[in-house]
Amino acid sequence: SNCMICNNDFDGFKYGIWSSCNNLNNIIINNNFSSHDSGSIAINLIPFINEVNTVLIKDNIFNFSYCGVALEGSMNSIIMDNVFYNSSYGIHFFGDNSSLIGNSFISHNVGAVISGDNAYIYSNNFTLNSYGLKLYGNNGSIISNNIVENGHGVFSPNPDNLCVNFNRIASNSV
């Protein structure tokens, strides 16, 4: 089965979308998530045991939450053209073969944490974060991103397995 959530305003939430999914083709498009609760999570998707989910999260705005998007067990997911402001984590992502494309991460503790193999991180903006990007896993690609004015630009314990090309990495403290 498919799940589609479009064109909503989530304001003052503790949990905007919290779901256990075990299906493919979940779509979350054109929503506005705004919370001033330091423990809030805008989107948290967790698959059922031994299952995975595939998600498209596109054209959303995330403001003032603990975590904008938390995905676990997601495979082949695409998170693109979203804006993340003022949260502890913009994205906390656990899954393989997923893409982060054209997003903006502004004023976070950590813009994006990605734990999974074969992550594709393309054309994102990471600005004014304590950590712009933390990447765990193997064979990741960080291409054509703007990573500027962060405490730490990019952190990865496995830098030998990264493809890093055509990024603008400047004015980061470390």
mmCIF file of C-alpha atoms in Angstrom:
data_model
loop_
_atom_site.group_PDB
_atom_site.id
_atom_site.type_symbol
_atom_site.label_atom_id
_atom_site.label_comp_id
_atom_site.label_asym_id
_atom_site.label_seq_id
_atom_site.Cartn_x
_atom_site.Cartn_y
_atom_site.Cartn_z
ATOM 1 C CA SER A 1 0.000 0.000 0.000
ATOM 2 C CA ASN A 2 1.009 3.636 -0.426
ATOM 3 C CA CYS A 3 0.831 6.612 1.921
ATOM 4 C CA MET A 4 0.527 10.196 0.639
ATOM 5 C CA ILE A 5 0.571 13.268 2.906
ATOM 6 C CA CYS A 6 0.370 16.581 1.041
ATOM 7 C CA ASN A 7 -0.398 20.278 1.575
ATOM 8 C CA ASN A 8 -0.764 20.387 5.380
ATOM 9 C CA ASP A 9 0.283 22.791 8.138
ATOM 10 C CA PHE A 10 1.541 21.054 11.281
ATOM 11 C CA ASP A 11 1.918 23.686 14.008
ATOM 12 C CA GLY A 12 2.762 23.238 17.692
ATOM 13 C CA PHE A 13 3.148 19.461 17.402
ATOM 14 C CA LYS A 14 5.015 16.971 19.571
ATOM 15 C CA TYR A 15 5.012 14.423 16.742
ATOM 16 C CA GLY A 16 3.898 15.609 13.309
ATOM 17 C CA ILE A 17 3.916 12.288 11.455
ATOM 18 C CA TRP A 18 4.857 9.192 13.451
ATOM 19 C CA SER A 19 4.261 5.943 11.678
ATOM 20 C CA SER A 20 5.371 2.366 11.288
ATOM 21 C CA CYS A 21 5.456 1.691 7.566
ATOM 22 C CA ASN A 22 6.249 -1.494 5.741
ATOM 23 C CA ASN A 23 5.432 -0.442 2.264
ATOM 24 C CA LEU A 24 6.954 1.244 -0.723
ATOM 25 C CA ASN A 25 6.167 4.588 -2.264
ATOM 26 C CA ASN A 26 5.369 6.706 0.791
ATOM 27 C CA ILE A 27 5.105 10.331 -0.342
ATOM 28 C CA ILE A 28 5.263 13.427 1.889
ATOM 29 C CA ILE A 29 5.061 16.606 -0.209
ATOM 30 C CA ASN A 30 4.482 20.337 0.339
ATOM 31 C CA ASN A 31 3.848 20.444 4.088
ATOM 32 C CA ASN A 32 4.840 23.040 6.678
ATOM 33 C CA PHE A 33 6.057 21.716 10.051
ATOM 34 C CA SER A 34 6.585 24.276 12.825
ATOM 35 C CA SER A 35 7.032 23.463 16.518
ATOM 36 C CA HIS A 36 8.742 25.155 19.428
ATOM 37 C CA ASP A 37 8.849 21.955 21.501
ATOM 38 C CA SER A 38 12.486 20.961 22.030
ATOM 39 C CA GLY A 39 11.547 17.260 21.971
ATOM 40 C CA SER A 40 9.364 17.332 18.865
ATOM 41 C CA ILE A 41 9.919 15.272 15.729
ATOM 42 C CA ALA A 42 8.228 16.391 12.504
ATOM 43 C CA ILE A 43 8.456 13.076 10.622
ATOM 44 C CA ASN A 44 9.484 9.759 12.189
ATOM 45 C CA LEU A 45 9.014 6.691 10.010
ATOM 46 C CA ILE A 46 10.016 3.267 11.314
ATOM 47 C CA PRO A 47 9.387 0.064 9.344
ATOM 48 C CA PHE A 48 7.889 -3.030 10.879
ATOM 49 C CA ILE A 49 10.412 -5.694 11.931
ATOM 50 C CA ASN A 50 12.302 -7.171 8.964
ATOM 51 C CA GLU A 51 10.691 -4.681 6.578
ATOM 52 C CA VAL A 52 11.902 -1.516 4.876
ATOM 53 C CA ASN A 53 10.153 1.535 3.560
ATOM 54 C CA THR A 54 10.830 3.797 0.618
ATOM 55 C CA VAL A 55 9.960 7.457 1.016
ATOM 56 C CA LEU A 56 9.874 10.610 -1.086
ATOM 57 C CA ILE A 57 9.998 13.713 1.133
ATOM 58 C CA LYS A 58 9.877 16.812 -1.080
ATOM 59 C CA ASP A 59 9.123 20.553 -0.893
ATOM 60 C CA ASN A 60 8.502 20.676 2.877
ATOM 61 C CA ILE A 61 9.504 23.330 5.419
ATOM 62 C CA PHE A 62 10.697 22.261 8.885
ATOM 63 C CA ASN A 63 11.038 24.814 11.730
ATOM 64 C CA PHE A 64 12.047 24.573 15.385
ATOM 65 C CA SER A 65 11.880 20.878 16.230
ATOM 66 C CA TYR A 66 14.236 18.417 17.853
ATOM 67 C CA CYS A 67 14.459 16.565 14.546
ATOM 68 C CA GLY A 68 12.923 17.484 11.208
ATOM 69 C CA VAL A 69 13.033 13.998 9.655
ATOM 70 C CA ALA A 70 13.966 10.721 11.376
ATOM 71 C CA LEU A 71 13.937 7.698 9.083
ATOM 72 C CA GLU A 72 14.915 4.186 10.104
ATOM 73 C CA GLY A 73 15.315 1.226 7.780
ATOM 74 C CA SER A 74 14.582 3.283 4.690
ATOM 75 C CA MET A 75 16.008 2.042 1.416
ATOM 76 C CA ASN A 76 16.167 3.952 -1.858
ATOM 77 C CA SER A 77 14.511 7.004 -0.294
ATOM 78 C CA ILE A 78 14.734 10.518 -1.712
ATOM 79 C CA ILE A 79 14.687 13.647 0.424
ATOM 80 C CA MET A 80 14.749 16.666 -1.870
ATOM 81 C CA ASP A 81 14.056 20.391 -2.075
ATOM 82 C CA ASN A 82 13.180 20.785 1.618
ATOM 83 C CA VAL A 83 14.160 23.593 3.996
ATOM 84 C CA PHE A 84 15.222 22.793 7.577
ATOM 85 C CA TYR A 85 15.591 25.622 10.145
ATOM 86 C CA ASN A 86 16.623 25.819 13.796
ATOM 87 C CA SER A 87 16.477 22.218 15.012
ATOM 88 C CA SER A 88 18.827 19.918 16.868
ATOM 89 C CA TYR A 89 18.883 17.667 13.794
ATOM 90 C CA GLY A 90 17.602 18.513 10.335
ATOM 91 C CA ILE A 91 17.666 14.854 9.265
ATOM 92 C CA HIS A 92 18.631 11.734 11.191
ATOM 93 C CA PHE A 93 18.605 8.958 8.644
ATOM 94 C CA PHE A 94 19.301 5.223 8.920
ATOM 95 C CA GLY A 95 19.144 3.367 5.603
ATOM 96 C CA ASP A 96 21.005 2.394 2.468
ATOM 97 C CA ASN A 97 20.971 3.651 -1.123
ATOM 98 C CA SER A 98 19.247 6.915 -0.310
ATOM 99 C CA SER A 99 19.559 10.426 -1.712
ATOM 100 C CA LEU A 100 19.637 13.884 -0.184
ATOM 101 C CA ILE A 101 19.181 16.386 -3.034
ATOM 102 C CA GLY A 102 18.730 20.159 -3.105
ATOM 103 C CA ASN A 103 17.880 20.700 0.585
ATOM 104 C CA SER A 104 18.821 23.626 2.829
ATOM 105 C CA PHE A 105 19.974 23.046 6.423
ATOM 106 C CA ILE A 106 20.256 26.293 8.388
ATOM 107 C CA SER A 107 21.075 26.847 12.096
ATOM 108 C CA HIS A 108 21.071 23.295 13.498
ATOM 109 C CA ASN A 109 23.160 21.417 15.967
ATOM 110 C CA VAL A 110 23.637 18.890 13.126
ATOM 111 C CA GLY A 111 22.285 19.574 9.634
ATOM 112 C CA ALA A 112 22.137 15.929 8.564
ATOM 113 C CA VAL A 113 23.264 12.629 10.086
ATOM 114 C CA ILE A 114 23.205 9.765 7.615
ATOM 115 C CA SER A 115 23.985 6.215 8.751
ATOM 116 C CA GLY A 116 23.870 3.896 5.790
ATOM 117 C CA ASP A 117 25.793 2.722 2.777
ATOM 118 C CA ASN A 118 25.741 4.277 -0.698
ATOM 119 C CA ALA A 119 24.304 7.644 0.378
ATOM 120 C CA TYR A 120 24.095 10.234 -2.414
ATOM 121 C CA ILE A 121 24.307 13.811 -1.150
ATOM 122 C CA TYR A 122 23.969 16.286 -4.004
ATOM 123 C CA SER A 123 23.450 20.040 -4.299
ATOM 124 C CA ASN A 124 22.470 20.765 -0.676
ATOM 125 C CA ASN A 125 23.207 23.874 1.390
ATOM 126 C CA PHE A 126 24.598 23.403 4.905
ATOM 127 C CA THR A 127 24.987 26.780 6.671
ATOM 128 C CA LEU A 128 25.360 27.959 10.290
ATOM 129 C CA ASN A 129 25.242 24.470 11.824
ATOM 130 C CA SER A 130 27.456 23.040 14.573
ATOM 131 C CA TYR A 131 28.012 20.130 12.156
ATOM 132 C CA GLY A 132 26.939 20.546 8.568
ATOM 133 C CA LEU A 133 26.984 16.851 7.680
ATOM 134 C CA LYS A 134 27.827 13.667 9.567
ATOM 135 C CA LEU A 135 28.106 10.640 7.317
ATOM 136 C CA TYR A 136 28.511 7.093 8.635
ATOM 137 C CA GLY A 137 28.583 4.083 6.353
ATOM 138 C CA ASN A 138 30.469 3.130 3.235
ATOM 139 C CA ASN A 139 30.651 4.336 -0.355
ATOM 140 C CA GLY A 140 28.938 7.683 0.116
ATOM 141 C CA SER A 141 29.005 10.441 -2.504
ATOM 142 C CA ILE A 142 29.104 14.120 -1.516
ATOM 143 C CA ILE A 143 28.850 16.127 -4.727
ATOM 144 C CA SER A 144 28.199 19.814 -5.553
ATOM 145 C CA ASN A 145 27.121 20.879 -2.048
ATOM 146 C CA ASN A 146 27.550 24.270 -0.413
ATOM 147 C CA ILE A 147 28.991 23.631 3.078
ATOM 148 C CA VAL A 148 29.870 27.017 4.605
ATOM 149 C CA GLU A 149 30.000 28.777 7.980
ATOM 150 C CA ASN A 150 29.482 25.654 10.098
ATOM 151 C CA GLY A 151 31.404 24.638 13.203
ATOM 152 C CA HIS A 152 32.419 21.430 11.419
ATOM 153 C CA GLY A 153 31.744 21.139 7.698
ATOM 154 C CA VAL A 154 31.778 17.370 7.083
ATOM 155 C CA PHE A 155 32.497 14.589 9.557
ATOM 156 C CA SER A 156 32.967 10.967 8.528
ATOM 157 C CA PRO A 157 34.842 8.201 10.356
ATOM 158 C CA ASN A 158 35.295 6.410 6.980
ATOM 159 C CA PRO A 159 36.721 9.129 4.708
ATOM 160 C CA ASP A 160 38.542 6.587 2.533
ATOM 161 C CA ASN A 161 35.218 5.318 1.223
ATOM 162 C CA LEU A 162 33.828 8.715 0.219
ATOM 163 C CA CYS A 163 33.564 10.318 -3.178
ATOM 164 C CA VAL A 164 33.843 14.059 -2.522
ATOM 165 C CA ASN A 165 33.719 16.251 -5.638
ATOM 166 C CA PHE A 166 32.787 19.784 -6.717
ATOM 167 C CA ASN A 167 31.703 20.993 -3.260
ATOM 168 C CA ARG A 168 32.156 24.466 -1.868
ATOM 169 C CA ILE A 169 33.506 23.905 1.623
ATOM 170 C CA ALA A 170 34.505 27.239 3.169
ATOM 171 C CA SER A 171 34.554 29.299 6.373
ATOM 172 C CA ASN A 172 33.913 26.295 8.641
ATOM 173 C CA SER A 173 35.667 26.393 12.011
ATOM 174 C CA VAL A 174 37.055 22.855 11.626
#
